[in-house]
mmCIF file of C-alpha atoms in Angstrom:
data_model
loop_
_atom_site.group_PDB
_atom_site.id
_atom_site.type_symbol
_atom_site.label_atom_id
_atom_site.label_comp_id
_atom_site.label_asym_id
_atom_site.label_seq_id
_atom_site.Cartn_x
_atom_site.Cartn_y
_atom_site.Cartn_z
ATOM 1 C CA UNK A 225 -2.602 -4.319 -18.023
ATOM 2 C CA UNK A 226 -3.205 -6.065 -14.723
ATOM 3 C CA UNK A 227 -1.840 -4.854 -11.387
ATOM 4 C CA UNK A 228 -2.068 -6.707 -8.086
ATOM 5 C CA UNK A 229 -1.748 -4.459 -5.044
ATOM 6 C CA UNK A 230 -1.359 -6.151 -1.686
ATOM 7 C CA UNK A 231 -2.157 -4.383 1.591
ATOM 8 C CA UNK A 232 0.120 -3.463 4.477
ATOM 9 C CA UNK A 233 2.372 -6.412 5.358
ATOM 10 C CA UNK A 234 2.432 -6.656 9.164
ATOM 11 C CA UNK A 235 5.298 -8.384 10.957
ATOM 12 C CA UNK A 236 6.680 -11.890 10.580
ATOM 13 C CA UNK A 237 3.276 -13.525 10.071
ATOM 14 C CA UNK A 238 2.510 -11.054 7.299
ATOM 15 C CA UNK A 239 5.737 -11.936 5.523
ATOM 16 C CA UNK A 240 5.115 -15.663 5.922
ATOM 17 C CA UNK A 241 1.601 -15.247 4.505
ATOM 18 C CA UNK A 242 2.996 -13.310 1.562
ATOM 19 C CA UNK A 243 5.524 -16.073 0.866
ATOM 20 C CA UNK A 244 2.738 -18.659 0.882
ATOM 21 C CA UNK A 245 0.198 -16.850 -1.264
ATOM 22 C CA UNK A 246 2.093 -14.702 -3.763
ATOM 23 C CA UNK A 247 2.966 -17.739 -5.925
ATOM 24 C CA UNK A 248 -0.694 -18.822 -5.863
ATOM 25 C CA UNK A 249 -1.954 -15.324 -6.657
ATOM 26 C CA UNK A 250 0.512 -15.025 -9.522
ATOM 27 C CA UNK A 251 -0.617 -18.360 -10.931
ATOM 28 C CA UNK A 252 -4.319 -17.551 -10.580
ATOM 29 C CA UNK A 253 -4.353 -13.952 -11.814
ATOM 30 C CA UNK A 254 -1.196 -13.506 -13.924
ATOM 31 C CA UNK A 255 -0.553 -9.887 -12.881
ATOM 32 C CA UNK A 256 1.852 -7.781 -14.917
ATOM 33 C CA UNK A 257 2.916 -5.797 -11.839
ATOM 34 C CA UNK A 258 2.780 -6.582 -8.110
ATOM 35 C CA UNK A 259 2.897 -3.753 -5.553
ATOM 36 C CA UNK A 260 2.949 -4.187 -1.767
ATOM 37 C CA UNK A 261 2.873 -1.736 1.108
ATOM 38 C CA UNK A 262 5.843 -2.642 3.310
ATOM 39 C CA UNK A 263 5.785 0.016 6.023
ATOM 40 C CA UNK A 264 4.816 -2.486 8.760
ATOM 41 C CA UNK A 265 6.844 -5.448 7.485
ATOM 42 C CA UNK A 266 9.563 -5.510 10.164
ATOM 43 C CA UNK A 267 9.168 -7.936 13.058
ATOM 44 C CA UNK A 268 7.889 -5.192 15.387
ATOM 45 C CA UNK A 269 5.468 -3.864 12.770
ATOM 46 C CA UNK A 270 7.362 -0.628 12.206
ATOM 47 C CA UNK A 271 9.321 -0.026 9.035
ATOM 48 C CA UNK A 272 11.200 -2.305 6.667
ATOM 49 C CA UNK A 273 14.737 -3.691 6.474
ATOM 50 C CA UNK A 274 17.067 -4.322 3.562
ATOM 51 C CA UNK A 275 16.713 -8.072 4.071
ATOM 52 C CA UNK A 276 12.919 -7.822 3.857
ATOM 53 C CA UNK A 277 13.130 -5.778 0.664
ATOM 54 C CA UNK A 278 15.289 -8.521 -0.883
ATOM 55 C CA UNK A 279 12.873 -11.178 0.371
ATOM 56 C CA UNK A 280 9.927 -9.445 -1.308
ATOM 57 C CA UNK A 281 11.883 -8.971 -4.519
ATOM 58 C CA UNK A 282 12.623 -12.695 -4.631
ATOM 59 C CA UNK A 283 8.868 -13.372 -4.530
ATOM 60 C CA UNK A 284 8.349 -11.283 -7.649
ATOM 61 C CA UNK A 285 7.198 -8.055 -6.009
ATOM 62 C CA UNK A 286 8.004 -5.180 -8.367
ATOM 63 C CA UNK A 287 7.451 -2.153 -6.135
ATOM 64 C CA UNK A 288 7.257 -1.448 -2.398
ATOM 65 C CA UNK A 289 5.407 1.531 -0.926
ATOM 66 C CA UNK A 290 5.672 2.947 2.589
ATOM 67 C CA UNK A 291 3.813 5.318 4.954
ATOM 68 C CA UNK A 292 4.008 6.894 8.397
ATOM 69 C CA UNK A 293 6.331 4.122 9.655
ATOM 70 C CA UNK A 294 8.832 4.700 6.837
ATOM 71 C CA UNK A 295 11.581 5.540 9.342
ATOM 72 C CA UNK A 296 10.720 2.774 11.825
ATOM 73 C CA UNK A 297 14.006 0.939 11.187
ATOM 74 C CA UNK A 298 17.130 3.097 11.403
ATOM 75 C CA UNK A 299 18.857 1.139 8.637
ATOM 76 C CA UNK A 300 16.366 2.553 6.104
ATOM 77 C CA UNK A 301 18.659 5.567 5.747
ATOM 78 C CA UNK A 302 21.394 3.251 4.440
ATOM 79 C CA UNK A 303 19.426 1.948 1.468
ATOM 80 C CA UNK A 304 16.342 4.054 0.701
ATOM 81 C CA UNK A 305 18.218 6.112 -1.889
ATOM 82 C CA UNK A 306 19.641 3.116 -3.747
ATOM 83 C CA UNK A 307 16.439 1.041 -3.950
ATOM 84 C CA UNK A 308 14.980 1.982 -7.318
ATOM 85 C CA UNK A 309 11.417 0.787 -6.770
ATOM 86 C CA UNK A 310 11.000 1.552 -3.066
ATOM 87 C CA UNK A 311 8.916 4.702 -2.575
ATOM 88 C CA UNK A 312 8.058 6.714 0.513
ATOM 89 C CA UNK A 313 5.313 9.353 0.793
ATOM 90 C CA UNK A 314 6.071 12.100 -1.706
ATOM 91 C CA UNK A 315 4.638 14.862 0.463
ATOM 92 C CA UNK A 316 7.317 14.661 3.123
ATOM 93 C CA UNK A 317 9.222 17.973 3.238
ATOM 94 C CA UNK A 318 11.677 18.766 0.462
ATOM 95 C CA UNK A 319 15.071 17.180 1.080
ATOM 96 C CA UNK A 320 13.700 14.044 2.763
ATOM 97 C CA UNK A 321 15.705 10.941 1.731
ATOM 98 C CA UNK A 322 14.149 8.666 -0.862
ATOM 99 C CA UNK A 323 11.620 9.340 -3.589
ATOM 100 C CA UNK A 324 7.863 9.640 -3.855
ATOM 101 C CA UNK A 325 7.313 7.864 -7.157
ATOM 102 C CA UNK A 326 8.956 5.348 -9.438
ATOM 103 C CA UNK A 327 8.298 4.063 -12.948
ATOM 104 C CA UNK A 328 8.304 0.398 -13.953
ATOM 105 C CA UNK A 329 8.754 -0.685 -17.565
ATOM 106 C CA UNK A 330 6.635 -3.635 -18.692
ATOM 107 C CA UNK A 331 5.788 -5.187 -22.082
ATOM 108 C CA UNK A 332 2.358 -3.541 -21.792
ATOM 109 C CA UNK A 333 3.627 -0.061 -21.003
ATOM 110 C CA UNK A 334 5.071 2.027 -18.201
ATOM 111 C CA UNK A 335 3.555 1.950 -14.726
ATOM 112 C CA UNK A 336 4.249 4.837 -12.367
ATOM 113 C CA UNK A 337 3.628 4.105 -8.691
ATOM 114 C CA UNK A 338 3.152 7.110 -6.403
ATOM 115 C CA UNK A 339 3.054 7.126 -2.605
ATOM 116 C CA UNK A 340 1.261 9.928 -0.765
ATOM 117 C CA UNK A 341 0.148 10.385 2.821
ATOM 118 C CA UNK A 342 -2.954 12.059 4.182
ATOM 119 C CA UNK A 343 -2.786 14.795 6.810
ATOM 120 C CA UNK A 344 -5.944 14.245 8.869
ATOM 121 C CA UNK A 345 -5.166 12.649 12.260
ATOM 122 C CA UNK A 346 -1.600 11.846 11.165
ATOM 123 C CA UNK A 347 0.082 14.154 13.718
ATOM 124 C CA UNK A 348 2.777 14.928 14.707
ATOM 125 C CA UNK A 349 3.819 14.747 11.056
ATOM 126 C CA UNK A 350 4.089 17.972 9.086
ATOM 127 C CA UNK A 351 3.272 17.134 5.490
ATOM 128 C CA UNK A 352 2.809 19.028 2.264
ATOM 129 C CA UNK A 353 -0.612 18.963 0.610
ATOM 130 C CA UNK A 354 -1.021 15.543 -1.062
ATOM 131 C CA UNK A 355 -3.137 16.999 -3.869
ATOM 132 C CA UNK A 356 -0.539 19.619 -4.743
ATOM 133 C CA UNK A 357 2.210 17.010 -4.420
ATOM 134 C CA UNK A 358 0.359 14.787 -6.891
ATOM 135 C CA UNK A 359 0.067 17.653 -9.370
ATOM 136 C CA UNK A 360 3.788 18.332 -9.093
ATOM 137 C CA UNK A 361 4.661 14.691 -9.813
ATOM 138 C CA UNK A 362 2.035 14.380 -12.539
ATOM 139 C CA UNK A 363 3.722 17.149 -14.502
ATOM 140 C CA UNK A 364 6.989 15.162 -14.445
ATOM 141 C CA UNK A 365 5.458 12.008 -15.935
ATOM 142 C CA UNK A 366 5.243 11.467 -19.664
ATOM 143 C CA UNK A 367 1.838 10.907 -21.212
ATOM 144 C CA UNK A 368 0.676 7.328 -21.581
ATOM 145 C CA UNK A 369 1.731 5.964 -18.192
ATOM 146 C CA UNK A 370 -0.510 3.900 -15.967
ATOM 147 C CA UNK A 371 -0.500 5.748 -12.637
ATOM 148 C CA UNK A 372 -1.186 3.881 -9.386
ATOM 149 C CA UNK A 373 -1.385 5.924 -6.183
ATOM 150 C CA UNK A 374 -0.977 4.345 -2.744
ATOM 151 C CA UNK A 375 -2.761 6.925 -0.589
ATOM 152 C CA UNK A 376 -1.749 6.239 3.008
ATOM 153 C CA UNK A 377 -4.310 7.993 5.183
ATOM 154 C CA UNK A 378 -6.570 7.683 8.208
ATOM 155 C CA UNK A 379 -9.917 9.099 7.136
ATOM 156 C CA UNK A 380 -12.321 7.948 4.461
ATOM 157 C CA UNK A 381 -13.239 11.527 3.587
ATOM 158 C CA UNK A 382 -9.659 12.553 2.834
ATOM 159 C CA UNK A 383 -9.120 9.448 0.722
ATOM 160 C CA UNK A 384 -12.320 10.034 -1.238
ATOM 161 C CA UNK A 385 -11.518 13.716 -1.699
ATOM 162 C CA UNK A 386 -8.123 12.877 -3.121
ATOM 163 C CA UNK A 387 -9.550 10.248 -5.470
ATOM 164 C CA UNK A 388 -12.131 12.636 -6.893
ATOM 165 C CA UNK A 389 -9.441 15.296 -7.289
ATOM 166 C CA UNK A 390 -7.273 13.013 -9.449
ATOM 167 C CA UNK A 391 -10.106 11.235 -11.307
ATOM 168 C CA UNK A 392 -9.077 10.891 -14.930
ATOM 169 C CA UNK A 393 -5.406 11.530 -14.164
ATOM 170 C CA UNK A 394 -4.542 8.581 -11.929
ATOM 171 C CA UNK A 395 -5.409 5.108 -13.206
ATOM 172 C CA UNK A 396 -6.108 3.961 -9.637
ATOM 173 C CA UNK A 397 -6.119 5.312 -6.094
ATOM 174 C CA UNK A 398 -5.844 2.597 -3.459
ATOM 175 C CA UNK A 399 -5.974 3.508 0.216
ATOM 176 C CA UNK A 400 -3.724 1.975 2.852
ATOM 177 C CA UNK A 401 -2.976 2.513 6.577
ATOM 178 C CA UNK A 402 -6.114 1.461 8.490
ATOM 179 C CA UNK A 403 -5.483 -2.297 7.977
ATOM 180 C CA UNK A 404 -9.217 -2.913 7.471
ATOM 181 C CA UNK A 405 -10.400 -3.683 3.945
ATOM 182 C CA UNK A 406 -13.362 -1.594 2.825
ATOM 183 C CA UNK A 407 -16.107 -2.741 0.457
ATOM 184 C CA UNK A 408 -16.501 0.429 -1.603
ATOM 185 C CA UNK A 409 -14.508 -0.445 -4.707
ATOM 186 C CA UNK A 410 -15.629 1.486 -7.768
ATOM 187 C CA UNK A 411 -14.493 3.123 -10.977
ATOM 188 C CA UNK A 412 -15.007 6.892 -10.928
ATOM 189 C CA UNK A 413 -16.638 8.642 -13.915
ATOM 190 C CA UNK A 414 -13.373 9.615 -15.620
ATOM 191 C CA UNK A 415 -11.827 6.162 -15.273
ATOM 192 C CA UNK A 416 -9.941 6.071 -11.968
ATOM 193 C CA UNK A 417 -10.333 2.865 -9.931
ATOM 194 C CA UNK A 418 -10.812 3.513 -6.222
ATOM 195 C CA UNK A 419 -10.825 1.587 -2.938
ATOM 196 C CA UNK A 420 -10.771 3.391 0.413
ATOM 197 C CA UNK A 421 -8.546 0.770 2.030
ATOM 198 C CA UNK A 422 -7.081 -2.445 0.687
ATOM 199 C CA UNK A 423 -6.533 -3.921 4.172
ATOM 200 C CA UNK A 424 -3.539 -5.788 5.574
ATOM 201 C CA UNK A 425 -1.593 -9.040 5.450
ATOM 202 C CA UNK A 426 -0.798 -10.617 8.798
ATOM 203 C CA UNK A 427 -2.531 -11.536 12.064
ATOM 204 C CA UNK A 428 -6.254 -12.187 11.744
ATOM 205 C CA UNK A 429 -7.196 -12.383 15.434
ATOM 206 C CA UNK A 430 -5.357 -9.276 16.594
ATOM 207 C CA UNK A 431 -6.572 -5.685 16.400
ATOM 208 C CA UNK A 432 -5.232 -4.187 13.155
ATOM 209 C CA UNK A 433 -2.406 -6.694 13.483
ATOM 210 C CA UNK A 434 -1.472 -6.008 17.110
ATOM 211 C CA UNK A 435 -1.997 -8.167 20.217
ATOM 212 C CA UNK A 436 -5.599 -7.436 21.099
ATOM 213 C CA UNK A 437 -5.115 -7.560 24.897
ATOM 214 C CA UNK A 438 -2.608 -4.704 24.680
ATOM 215 C CA UNK A 439 -4.884 -2.576 22.515
ATOM 216 C CA UNK A 440 -7.862 -3.196 24.806
ATOM 217 C CA UNK A 441 -5.735 -2.305 27.854
ATOM 218 C CA UNK A 442 -4.851 1.032 26.288
ATOM 219 C CA UNK A 443 -8.509 1.894 25.774
ATOM 220 C CA UNK A 444 -9.495 0.684 29.247
ATOM 221 C CA UNK A 445 -6.755 2.486 31.160
ATOM 222 C CA UNK A 446 -5.974 5.430 28.843
ATOM 223 C CA UNK A 447 -2.332 4.796 29.749
ATOM 224 C CA UNK A 448 0.538 4.358 27.284
ATOM 225 C CA UNK A 449 0.931 0.759 26.120
ATOM 226 C CA UNK A 450 3.590 -0.510 23.738
ATOM 227 C CA UNK A 451 1.871 -2.584 21.082
ATOM 228 C CA UNK A 452 3.301 -5.877 19.856
ATOM 229 C CA UNK A 453 2.512 -7.716 16.638
ATOM 230 C CA UNK A 454 0.053 -10.564 17.170
ATOM 231 C CA UNK A 455 0.551 -14.173 16.108
ATOM 232 C CA UNK A 456 -1.788 -17.026 15.234
ATOM 233 C CA UNK A 457 -4.176 -17.170 12.296
ATOM 234 C CA UNK A 458 -3.506 -15.167 9.138
ATOM 235 C CA UNK A 459 -5.334 -12.890 6.736
ATOM 236 C CA UNK A 460 -4.412 -11.534 3.308
ATOM 237 C CA UNK A 461 -6.108 -8.564 1.685
ATOM 238 C CA UNK A 462 -5.364 -7.287 -1.804
ATOM 239 C CA UNK A 463 -6.953 -5.718 -4.864
ATOM 240 C CA UNK A 464 -6.746 -6.709 -8.519
ATOM 241 C CA UNK A 465 -6.886 -3.955 -11.126
ATOM 242 C CA UNK A 466 -7.390 -4.246 -14.886
ATOM 243 C CA UNK A 467 -6.709 -1.296 -17.200
ATOM 244 C CA UNK A 468 -7.363 -0.521 -20.849
ATOM 245 C CA UNK A 469 -4.031 -0.567 -22.674
ATOM 246 C CA UNK A 470 -4.931 2.349 -24.935
ATOM 247 C CA UNK A 471 -6.635 4.785 -22.552
ATOM 248 C CA UNK A 472 -4.883 3.667 -19.328
ATOM 249 C CA UNK A 473 -8.284 3.907 -17.616
ATOM 250 C CA UNK A 474 -9.586 1.257 -15.236
ATOM 251 C CA UNK A 475 -11.802 -1.493 -16.614
ATOM 252 C CA UNK A 476 -12.195 -3.651 -13.508
ATOM 253 C CA UNK A 477 -11.445 -3.611 -9.796
ATOM 254 C CA UNK A 478 -11.752 -6.735 -7.655
ATOM 255 C CA UNK A 479 -11.115 -7.076 -3.929
ATOM 256 C CA UNK A 480 -9.302 -10.180 -2.692
ATOM 257 C CA UNK A 481 -9.638 -11.449 0.871
ATOM 258 C CA UNK A 482 -8.214 -14.707 2.175
ATOM 259 C CA UNK A 483 -8.426 -15.984 5.759
ATOM 260 C CA UNK A 484 -9.519 -19.117 7.590
ATOM 261 C CA UNK A 485 -13.114 -17.851 7.808
ATOM 262 C CA UNK A 486 -13.198 -16.709 4.181
ATOM 263 C CA UNK A 487 -12.205 -19.446 1.717
ATOM 264 C CA UNK A 488 -10.467 -18.208 -1.396
ATOM 265 C CA UNK A 489 -12.744 -18.495 -4.388
ATOM 266 C CA UNK A 490 -10.956 -17.490 -7.552
#
């Protein structure tokens, strides 16, 4: 089983980059499942629209995950319940619209994708414990599923803590949210693949996808500044995961990074 997970899609440039490279990535790696984090995919970098969901589906994306910008576009309330393979963080309070996990059926077995959010430095959100939320979902899943967790969190320590907690239960824990790809990919002792952050898809010369002048101004002045999505050169960050079809444990994890300074070597 091979899963391609692509990092946070940021704004229009992120979507354009996805359109350009998904066909090439599919041809090169032949993934069985493609998952993308879409919480920044709208033009302003906050949330996702129905049109964008359809656009990603047409590219062959099987599942979309979200994060702290889940509710960034008001229209999300009109379609989040009906979209079968669109998942928002499962540790939102009980009764929140949408779902925290979904299961995909493939010729090589069932893949369950979970979305969870960390709690450190994610205020003003009030979230349930992601570890306990995982355990609750895990009990609902039949044995023999591949389980991929998109852990949307700020700190490396919380992401690592979660990964060690679910080692041997989840097939992979891939971090999102910071928009900066880390270089700590590994397979934990009980077979869970781990990467602290997969990175983003979108502007390369901004600051985590935003116009850098605006971000710098905020730090210089300490005054509120409304960020805008940057334009210009692109970057694409993703991770390729291979799993044993009998044990559902990870066999291989490979980071992918493409930008104008980093040629793509397959």
